[in-house]
XYZ file of N, CA and C in Angstrom:
675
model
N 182.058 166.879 118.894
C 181.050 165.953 119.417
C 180.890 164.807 118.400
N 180.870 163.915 119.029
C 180.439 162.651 117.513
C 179.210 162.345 117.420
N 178.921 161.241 116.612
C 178.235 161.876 115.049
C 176.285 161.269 116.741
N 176.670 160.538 117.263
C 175.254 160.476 118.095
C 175.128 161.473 118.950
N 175.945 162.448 119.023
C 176.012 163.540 119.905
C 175.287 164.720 119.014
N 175.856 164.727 117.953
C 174.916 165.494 116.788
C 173.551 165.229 116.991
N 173.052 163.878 116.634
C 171.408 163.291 116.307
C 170.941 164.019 117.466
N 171.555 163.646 118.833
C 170.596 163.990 119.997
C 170.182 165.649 119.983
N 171.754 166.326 119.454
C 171.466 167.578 119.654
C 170.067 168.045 118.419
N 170.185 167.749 117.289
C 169.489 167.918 116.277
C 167.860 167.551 116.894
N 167.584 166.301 117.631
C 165.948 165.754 118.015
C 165.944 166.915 118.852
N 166.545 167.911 119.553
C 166.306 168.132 121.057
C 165.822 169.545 120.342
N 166.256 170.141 118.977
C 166.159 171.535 118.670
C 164.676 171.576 117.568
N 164.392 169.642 117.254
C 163.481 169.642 116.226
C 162.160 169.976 116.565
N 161.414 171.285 115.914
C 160.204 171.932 116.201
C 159.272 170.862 116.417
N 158.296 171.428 117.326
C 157.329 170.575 117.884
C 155.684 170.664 117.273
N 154.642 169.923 116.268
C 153.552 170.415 116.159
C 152.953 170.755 117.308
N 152.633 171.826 116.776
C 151.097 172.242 118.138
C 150.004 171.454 118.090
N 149.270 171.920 119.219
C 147.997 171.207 119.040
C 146.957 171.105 118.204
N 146.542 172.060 117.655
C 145.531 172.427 116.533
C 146.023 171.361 115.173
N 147.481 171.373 115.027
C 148.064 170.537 113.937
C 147.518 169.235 114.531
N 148.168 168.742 115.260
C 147.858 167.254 115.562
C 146.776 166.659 115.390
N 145.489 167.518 116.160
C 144.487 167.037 115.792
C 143.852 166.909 114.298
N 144.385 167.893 113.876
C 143.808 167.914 112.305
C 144.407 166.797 111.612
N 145.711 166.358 111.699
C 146.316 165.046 111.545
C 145.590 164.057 111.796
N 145.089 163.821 113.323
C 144.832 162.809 113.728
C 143.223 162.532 113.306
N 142.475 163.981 113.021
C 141.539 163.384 111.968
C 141.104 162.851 110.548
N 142.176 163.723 110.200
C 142.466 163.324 108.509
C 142.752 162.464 108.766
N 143.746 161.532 109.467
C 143.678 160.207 109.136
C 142.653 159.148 109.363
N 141.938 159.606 110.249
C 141.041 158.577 110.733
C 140.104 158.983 109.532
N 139.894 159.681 109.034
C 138.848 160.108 107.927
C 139.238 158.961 106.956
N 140.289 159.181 106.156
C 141.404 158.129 105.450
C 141.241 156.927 105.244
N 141.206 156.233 107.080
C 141.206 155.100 107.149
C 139.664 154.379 107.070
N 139.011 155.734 107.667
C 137.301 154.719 107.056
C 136.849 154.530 105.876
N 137.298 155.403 104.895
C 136.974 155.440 103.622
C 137.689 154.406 102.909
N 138.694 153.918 103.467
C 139.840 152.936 102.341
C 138.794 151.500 103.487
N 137.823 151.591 104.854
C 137.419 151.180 105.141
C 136.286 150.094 104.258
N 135.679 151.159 104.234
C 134.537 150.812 103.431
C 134.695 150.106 102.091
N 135.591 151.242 101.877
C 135.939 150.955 100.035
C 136.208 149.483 100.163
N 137.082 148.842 100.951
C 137.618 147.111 101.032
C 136.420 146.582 101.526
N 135.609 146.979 102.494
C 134.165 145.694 102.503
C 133.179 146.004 101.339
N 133.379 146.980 100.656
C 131.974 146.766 99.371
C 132.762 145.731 98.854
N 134.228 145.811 98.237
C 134.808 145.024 97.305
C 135.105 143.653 97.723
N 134.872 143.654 98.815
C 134.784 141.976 99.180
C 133.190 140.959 98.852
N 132.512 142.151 99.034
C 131.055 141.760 98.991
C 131.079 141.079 97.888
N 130.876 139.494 97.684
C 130.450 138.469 96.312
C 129.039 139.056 95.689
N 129.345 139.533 94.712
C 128.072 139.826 93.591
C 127.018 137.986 93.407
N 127.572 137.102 94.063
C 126.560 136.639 94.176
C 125.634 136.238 95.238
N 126.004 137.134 96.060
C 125.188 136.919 97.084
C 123.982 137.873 97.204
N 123.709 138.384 96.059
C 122.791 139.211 96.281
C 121.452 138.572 95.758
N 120.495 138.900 96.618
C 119.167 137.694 96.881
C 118.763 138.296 95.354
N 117.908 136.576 95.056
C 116.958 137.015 93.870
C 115.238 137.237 94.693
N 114.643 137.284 93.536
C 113.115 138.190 93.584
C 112.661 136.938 94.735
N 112.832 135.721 94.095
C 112.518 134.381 94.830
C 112.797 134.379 96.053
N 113.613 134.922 96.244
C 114.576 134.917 98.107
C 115.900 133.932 97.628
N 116.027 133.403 96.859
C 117.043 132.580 96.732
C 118.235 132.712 96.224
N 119.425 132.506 96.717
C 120.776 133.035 95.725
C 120.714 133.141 94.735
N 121.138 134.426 94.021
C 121.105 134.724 92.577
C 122.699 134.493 92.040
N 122.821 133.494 91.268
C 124.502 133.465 90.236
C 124.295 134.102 89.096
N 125.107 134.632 88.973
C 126.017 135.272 87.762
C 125.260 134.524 86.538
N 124.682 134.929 85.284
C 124.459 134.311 84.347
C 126.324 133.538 84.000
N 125.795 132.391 82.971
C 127.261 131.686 82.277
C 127.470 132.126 81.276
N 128.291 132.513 81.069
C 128.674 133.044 79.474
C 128.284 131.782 78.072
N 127.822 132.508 77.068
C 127.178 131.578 75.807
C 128.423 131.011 75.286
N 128.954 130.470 74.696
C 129.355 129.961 74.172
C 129.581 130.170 72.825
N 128.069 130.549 72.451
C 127.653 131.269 70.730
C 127.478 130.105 70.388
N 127.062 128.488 70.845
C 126.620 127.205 70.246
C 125.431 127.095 70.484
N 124.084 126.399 70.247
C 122.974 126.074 70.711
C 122.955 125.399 71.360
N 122.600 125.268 72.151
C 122.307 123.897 73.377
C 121.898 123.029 73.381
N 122.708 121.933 73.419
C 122.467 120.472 73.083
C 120.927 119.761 73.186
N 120.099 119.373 72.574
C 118.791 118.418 73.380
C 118.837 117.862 73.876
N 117.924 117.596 75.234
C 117.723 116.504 76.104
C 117.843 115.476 75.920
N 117.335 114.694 75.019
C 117.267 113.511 74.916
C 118.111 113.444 72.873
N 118.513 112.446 72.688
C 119.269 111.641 71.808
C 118.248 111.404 70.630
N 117.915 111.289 69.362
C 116.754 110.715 68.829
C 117.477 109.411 68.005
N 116.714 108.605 68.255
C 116.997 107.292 68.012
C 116.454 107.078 66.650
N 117.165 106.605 65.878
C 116.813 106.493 64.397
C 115.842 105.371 64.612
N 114.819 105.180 63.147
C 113.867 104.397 63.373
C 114.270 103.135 62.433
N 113.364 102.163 63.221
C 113.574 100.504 63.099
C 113.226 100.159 61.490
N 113.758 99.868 60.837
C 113.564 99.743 59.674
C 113.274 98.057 58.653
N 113.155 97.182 57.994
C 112.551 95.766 58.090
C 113.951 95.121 58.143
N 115.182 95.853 58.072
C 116.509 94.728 57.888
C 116.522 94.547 59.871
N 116.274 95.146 60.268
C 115.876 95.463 62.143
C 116.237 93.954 62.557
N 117.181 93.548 63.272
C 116.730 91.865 63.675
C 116.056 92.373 65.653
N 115.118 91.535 65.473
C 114.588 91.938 66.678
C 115.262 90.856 67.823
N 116.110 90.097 67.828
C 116.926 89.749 68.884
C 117.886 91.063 69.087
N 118.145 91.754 68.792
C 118.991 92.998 69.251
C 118.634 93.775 69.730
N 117.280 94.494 68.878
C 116.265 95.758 69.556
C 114.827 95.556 69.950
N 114.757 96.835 70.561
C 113.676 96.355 71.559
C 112.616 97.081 71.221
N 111.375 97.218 70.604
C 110.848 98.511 69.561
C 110.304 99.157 71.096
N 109.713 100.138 71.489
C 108.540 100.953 72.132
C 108.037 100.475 72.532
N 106.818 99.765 72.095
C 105.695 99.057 72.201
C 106.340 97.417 72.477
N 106.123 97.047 73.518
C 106.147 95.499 73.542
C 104.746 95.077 73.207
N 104.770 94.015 73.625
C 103.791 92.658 73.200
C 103.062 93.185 74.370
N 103.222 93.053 75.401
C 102.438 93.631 77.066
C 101.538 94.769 76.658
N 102.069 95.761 75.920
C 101.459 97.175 76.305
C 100.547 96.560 74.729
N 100.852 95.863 73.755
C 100.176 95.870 72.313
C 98.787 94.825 72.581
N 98.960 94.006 73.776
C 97.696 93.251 73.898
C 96.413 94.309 74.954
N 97.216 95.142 75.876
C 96.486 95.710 76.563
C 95.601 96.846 75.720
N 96.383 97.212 74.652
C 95.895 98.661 73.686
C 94.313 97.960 73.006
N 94.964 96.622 72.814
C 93.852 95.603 71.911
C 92.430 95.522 73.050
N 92.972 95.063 73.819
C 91.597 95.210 74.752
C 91.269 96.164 75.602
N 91.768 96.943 75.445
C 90.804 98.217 75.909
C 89.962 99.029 74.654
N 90.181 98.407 73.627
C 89.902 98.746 72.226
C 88.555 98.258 72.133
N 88.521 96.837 72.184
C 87.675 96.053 72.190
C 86.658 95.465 73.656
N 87.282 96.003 74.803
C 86.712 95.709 75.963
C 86.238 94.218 76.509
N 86.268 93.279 75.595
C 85.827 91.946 75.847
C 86.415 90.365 75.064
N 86.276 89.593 75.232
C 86.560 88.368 74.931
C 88.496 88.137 75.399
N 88.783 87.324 74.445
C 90.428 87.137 74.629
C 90.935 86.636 73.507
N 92.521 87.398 73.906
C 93.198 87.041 72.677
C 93.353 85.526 72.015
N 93.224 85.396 70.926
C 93.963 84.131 69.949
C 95.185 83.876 69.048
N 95.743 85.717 69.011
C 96.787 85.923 68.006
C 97.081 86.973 68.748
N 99.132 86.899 67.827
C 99.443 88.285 68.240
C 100.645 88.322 67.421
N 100.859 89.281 66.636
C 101.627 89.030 65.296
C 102.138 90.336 65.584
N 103.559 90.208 65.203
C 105.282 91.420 65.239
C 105.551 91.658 63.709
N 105.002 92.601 62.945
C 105.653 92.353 61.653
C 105.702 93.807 61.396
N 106.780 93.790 59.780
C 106.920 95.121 59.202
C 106.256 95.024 58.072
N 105.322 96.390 58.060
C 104.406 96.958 57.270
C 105.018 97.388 56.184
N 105.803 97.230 54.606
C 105.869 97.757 54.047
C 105.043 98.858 53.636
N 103.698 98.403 53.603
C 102.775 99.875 53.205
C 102.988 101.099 54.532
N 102.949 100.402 55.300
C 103.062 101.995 56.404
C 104.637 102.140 56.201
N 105.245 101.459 55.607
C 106.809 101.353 56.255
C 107.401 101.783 58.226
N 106.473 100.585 58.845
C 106.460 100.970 60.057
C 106.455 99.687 60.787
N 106.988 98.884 61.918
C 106.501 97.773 62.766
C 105.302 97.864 63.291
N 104.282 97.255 63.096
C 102.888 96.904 63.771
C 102.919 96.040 64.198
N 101.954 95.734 65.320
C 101.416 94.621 66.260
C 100.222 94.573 65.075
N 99.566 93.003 65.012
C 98.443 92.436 65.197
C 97.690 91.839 65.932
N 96.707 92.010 66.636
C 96.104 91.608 67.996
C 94.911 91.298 67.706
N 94.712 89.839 67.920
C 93.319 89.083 67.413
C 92.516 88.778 68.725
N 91.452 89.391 68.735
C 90.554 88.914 69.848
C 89.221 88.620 69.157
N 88.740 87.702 70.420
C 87.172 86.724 70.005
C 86.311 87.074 70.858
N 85.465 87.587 70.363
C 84.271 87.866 71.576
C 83.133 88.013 71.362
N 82.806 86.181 71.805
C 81.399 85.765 71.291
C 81.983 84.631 69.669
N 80.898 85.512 69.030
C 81.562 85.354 67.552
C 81.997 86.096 66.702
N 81.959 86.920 67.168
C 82.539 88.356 66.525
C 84.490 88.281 66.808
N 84.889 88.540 65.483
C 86.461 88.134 65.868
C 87.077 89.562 65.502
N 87.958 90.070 66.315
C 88.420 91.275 66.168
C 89.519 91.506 65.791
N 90.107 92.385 64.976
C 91.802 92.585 64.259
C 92.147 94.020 64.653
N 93.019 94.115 65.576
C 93.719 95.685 65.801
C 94.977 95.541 65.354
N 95.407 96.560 64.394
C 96.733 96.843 63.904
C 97.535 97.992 64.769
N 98.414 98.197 65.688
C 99.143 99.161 66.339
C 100.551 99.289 66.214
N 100.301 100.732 65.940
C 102.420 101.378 65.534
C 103.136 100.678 66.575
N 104.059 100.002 66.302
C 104.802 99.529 67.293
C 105.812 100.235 67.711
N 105.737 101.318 67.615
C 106.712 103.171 67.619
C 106.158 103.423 68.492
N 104.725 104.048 68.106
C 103.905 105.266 68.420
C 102.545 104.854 69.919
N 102.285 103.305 69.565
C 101.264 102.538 70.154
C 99.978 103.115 69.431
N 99.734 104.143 68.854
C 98.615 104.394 68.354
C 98.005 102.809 67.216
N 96.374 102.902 67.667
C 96.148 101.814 67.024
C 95.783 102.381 65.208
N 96.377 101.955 64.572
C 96.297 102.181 62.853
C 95.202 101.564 61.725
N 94.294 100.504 62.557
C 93.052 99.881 62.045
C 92.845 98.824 62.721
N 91.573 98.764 62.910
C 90.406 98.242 63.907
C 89.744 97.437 62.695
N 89.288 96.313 62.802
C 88.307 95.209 62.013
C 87.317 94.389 62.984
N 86.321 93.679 62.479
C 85.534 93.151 62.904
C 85.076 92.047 62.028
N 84.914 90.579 62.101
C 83.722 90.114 61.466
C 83.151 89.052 62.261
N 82.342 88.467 61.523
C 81.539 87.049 62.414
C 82.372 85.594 62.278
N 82.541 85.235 62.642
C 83.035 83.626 62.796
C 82.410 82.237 63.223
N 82.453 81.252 62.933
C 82.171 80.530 63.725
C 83.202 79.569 64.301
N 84.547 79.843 64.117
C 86.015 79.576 64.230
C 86.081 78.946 65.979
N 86.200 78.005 66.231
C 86.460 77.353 67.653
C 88.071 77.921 68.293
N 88.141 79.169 68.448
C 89.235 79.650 68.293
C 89.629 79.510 70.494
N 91.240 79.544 70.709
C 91.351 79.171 72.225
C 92.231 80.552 71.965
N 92.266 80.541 73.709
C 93.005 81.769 74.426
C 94.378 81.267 74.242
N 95.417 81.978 73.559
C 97.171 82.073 73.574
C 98.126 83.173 74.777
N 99.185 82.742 75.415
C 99.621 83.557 76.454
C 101.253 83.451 76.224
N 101.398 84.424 76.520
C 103.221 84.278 76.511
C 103.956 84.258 77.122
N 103.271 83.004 78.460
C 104.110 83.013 79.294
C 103.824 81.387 79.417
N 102.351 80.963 79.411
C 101.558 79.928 79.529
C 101.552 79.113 78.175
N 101.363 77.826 77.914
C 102.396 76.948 78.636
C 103.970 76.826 78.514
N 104.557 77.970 77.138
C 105.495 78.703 77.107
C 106.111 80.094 76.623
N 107.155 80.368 77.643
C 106.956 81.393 77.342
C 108.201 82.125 76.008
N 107.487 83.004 76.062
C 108.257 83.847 74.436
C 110.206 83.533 74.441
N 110.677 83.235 75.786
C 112.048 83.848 75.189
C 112.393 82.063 75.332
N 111.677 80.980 76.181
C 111.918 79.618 76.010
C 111.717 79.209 74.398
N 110.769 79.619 73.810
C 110.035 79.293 72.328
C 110.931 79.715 71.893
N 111.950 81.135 71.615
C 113.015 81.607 70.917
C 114.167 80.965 71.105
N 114.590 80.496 72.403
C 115.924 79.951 71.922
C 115.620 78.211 71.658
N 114.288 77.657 71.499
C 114.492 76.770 70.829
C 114.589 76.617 69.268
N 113.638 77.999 68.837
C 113.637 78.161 67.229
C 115.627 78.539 66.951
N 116.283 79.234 67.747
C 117.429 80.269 67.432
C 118.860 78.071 67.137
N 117.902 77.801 68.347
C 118.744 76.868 68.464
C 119.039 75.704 67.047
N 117.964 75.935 66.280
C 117.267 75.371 64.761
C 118.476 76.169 63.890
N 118.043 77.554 63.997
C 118.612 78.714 63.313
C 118.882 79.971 64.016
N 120.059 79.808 63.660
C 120.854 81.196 64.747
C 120.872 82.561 63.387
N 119.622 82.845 63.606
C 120.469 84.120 62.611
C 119.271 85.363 63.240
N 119.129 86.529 62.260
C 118.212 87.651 62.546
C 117.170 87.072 62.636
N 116.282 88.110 63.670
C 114.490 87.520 63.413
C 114.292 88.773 62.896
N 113.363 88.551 61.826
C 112.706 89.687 60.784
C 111.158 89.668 61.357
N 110.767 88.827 62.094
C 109.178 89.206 63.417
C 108.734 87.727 63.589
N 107.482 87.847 64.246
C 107.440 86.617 64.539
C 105.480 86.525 65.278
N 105.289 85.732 65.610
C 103.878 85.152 65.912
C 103.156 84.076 67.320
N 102.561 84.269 67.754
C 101.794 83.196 68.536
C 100.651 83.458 68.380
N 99.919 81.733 68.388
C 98.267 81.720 67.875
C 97.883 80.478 67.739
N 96.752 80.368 67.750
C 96.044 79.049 67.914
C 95.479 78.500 66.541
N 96.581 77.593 66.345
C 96.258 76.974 65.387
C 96.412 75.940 64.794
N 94.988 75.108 63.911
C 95.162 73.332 63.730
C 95.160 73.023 64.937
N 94.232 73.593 65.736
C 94.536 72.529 67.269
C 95.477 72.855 68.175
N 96.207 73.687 68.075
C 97.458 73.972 68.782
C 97.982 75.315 68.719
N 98.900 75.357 70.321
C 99.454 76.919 70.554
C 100.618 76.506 70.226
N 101.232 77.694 68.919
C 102.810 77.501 68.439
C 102.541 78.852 68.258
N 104.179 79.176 68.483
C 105.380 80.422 67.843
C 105.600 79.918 66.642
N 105.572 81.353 65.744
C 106.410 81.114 64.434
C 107.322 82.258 64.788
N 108.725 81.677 64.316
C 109.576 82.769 63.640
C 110.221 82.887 62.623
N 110.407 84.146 62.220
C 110.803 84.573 60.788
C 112.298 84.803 61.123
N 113.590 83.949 61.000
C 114.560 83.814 61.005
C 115.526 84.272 59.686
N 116.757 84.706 59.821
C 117.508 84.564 58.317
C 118.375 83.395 58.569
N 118.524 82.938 57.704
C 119.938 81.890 57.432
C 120.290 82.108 56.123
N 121.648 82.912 56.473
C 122.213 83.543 55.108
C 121.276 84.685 54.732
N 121.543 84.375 53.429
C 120.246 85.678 52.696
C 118.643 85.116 52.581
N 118.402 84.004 52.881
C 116.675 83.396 53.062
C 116.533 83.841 54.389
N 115.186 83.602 54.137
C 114.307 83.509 55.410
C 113.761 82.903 55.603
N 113.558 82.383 56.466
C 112.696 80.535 56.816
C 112.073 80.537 57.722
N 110.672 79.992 58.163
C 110.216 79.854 59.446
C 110.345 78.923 60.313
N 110.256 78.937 61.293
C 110.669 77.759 62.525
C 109.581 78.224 63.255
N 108.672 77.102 63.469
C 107.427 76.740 64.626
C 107.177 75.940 65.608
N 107.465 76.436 66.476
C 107.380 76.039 68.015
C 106.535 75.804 68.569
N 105.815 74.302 68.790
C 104.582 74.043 69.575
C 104.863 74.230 71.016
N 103.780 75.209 71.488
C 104.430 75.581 72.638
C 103.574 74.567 73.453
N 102.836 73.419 73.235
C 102.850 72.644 74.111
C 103.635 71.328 74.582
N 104.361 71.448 73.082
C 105.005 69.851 73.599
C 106.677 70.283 73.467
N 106.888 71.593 72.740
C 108.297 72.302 72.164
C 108.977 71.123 71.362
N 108.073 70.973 70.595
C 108.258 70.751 68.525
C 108.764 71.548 68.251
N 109.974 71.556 67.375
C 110.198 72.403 66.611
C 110.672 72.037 64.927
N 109.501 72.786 64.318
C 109.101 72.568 62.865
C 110.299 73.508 62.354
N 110.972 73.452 60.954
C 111.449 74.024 60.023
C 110.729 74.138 59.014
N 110.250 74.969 58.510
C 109.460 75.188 57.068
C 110.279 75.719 56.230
């Protein structure tokens, strides 16, 4: 007989499970297959989907690094008297240093308002001169911090006028006519009523001096001293 005549004879003599077998087969496997069931949907399940206390997705903490964590914000080294204030811009402007002044003082109006560095504090202060009545007032404020650093008072009989820095000119017109005199650093600078008249001073370098240039801000004179 050849060799497929064999196979057939061989399937036709090959014992048959009974029934009792089969089924036990056919449950063991199904047993088998739920368990390798399960086992594959826990392991699919993302560990981060499991709710936090909040109700809200909980992630995985991030692993440290073992560095400290950077600060929010940058700290800006502080302004020191070589500072040219055409470059930087301190905290405190002129806006917030006249408003500190009169809420200080609650009445009259300004006549002065002076940008300078304090060697004794080693710090930029505002000076903010107000008149009210006759009583003439001096507030000194960190030009950092805005805190005011000394408060004065005395009597006058000084015919002193209201100065503005916008009216009849304003701060950055008055600067590039002084810059235009002298182009160098401003080391601070001034507006105020005085001899009769509203002028800017600024404290300019040219070279290694320092020189002032005064700006009548009514007619835009500009003085070299």
């Amino acid at each position: 007989m050849n060799k497929n005549g064999r196979r057939q004879e061989n399937q036709m003599f090959r014992p048959t499970p009974n029934l009792s077998t089969r089924t036990t087969l056919a449950r063991t496997g199904i047993g088998v297959c739920a368990v390798a069931l399960a086992l594959g949907m826990a392991g699919c399940t993302p560990e981060s989907a499991t709710p936090s206390p909040s109700g809200s997705t909980a992630s995985a903490p991030s692993q440290s690094s073992g560095e400290p964590a950077a600060p929010s914000g940058s700290a800006t080294a502080a302004a020191g008297a070589d500072t040219d204030l055409r470059e930087t811009q301190l905290p405190i402007s002129a806006e917030d240093a006249m408003k500190t002044a009169m809420d200080a003082v609650g009445a009259g109006f300004m006549h002065s308002i002076e940008l300078d560095y304090d060697e004794r504090d080693a710090a930029w202060e505002w000076e903010v001169k107000i008149l009210d009545g006759t009583t003439d007032h001096e507030i000194e404020i960190d030009a950092s911090s805005g805190e005011i650093v000394s408060q004065k008072k005395d009597t006058t009989d000084d015919q002193e006028k209201e100065v503005s820095l916008e009216d009849p000119m304003s701060y950055d017109e008055a600067l590039d006519l002084a810059t235009a005199k002298v182009d160098g650093p401003l080391r601070g600078w001034k507006l105020e009523w005085d001899d009769g008249r509203r002028e800017y001073q600024f404290d300019l370098m040219q070279g290694s001096d320092e020189v002032e240039v005064t700006v009548d801000a009514d007619t835009g004179e500009v003085i070299l001293d």
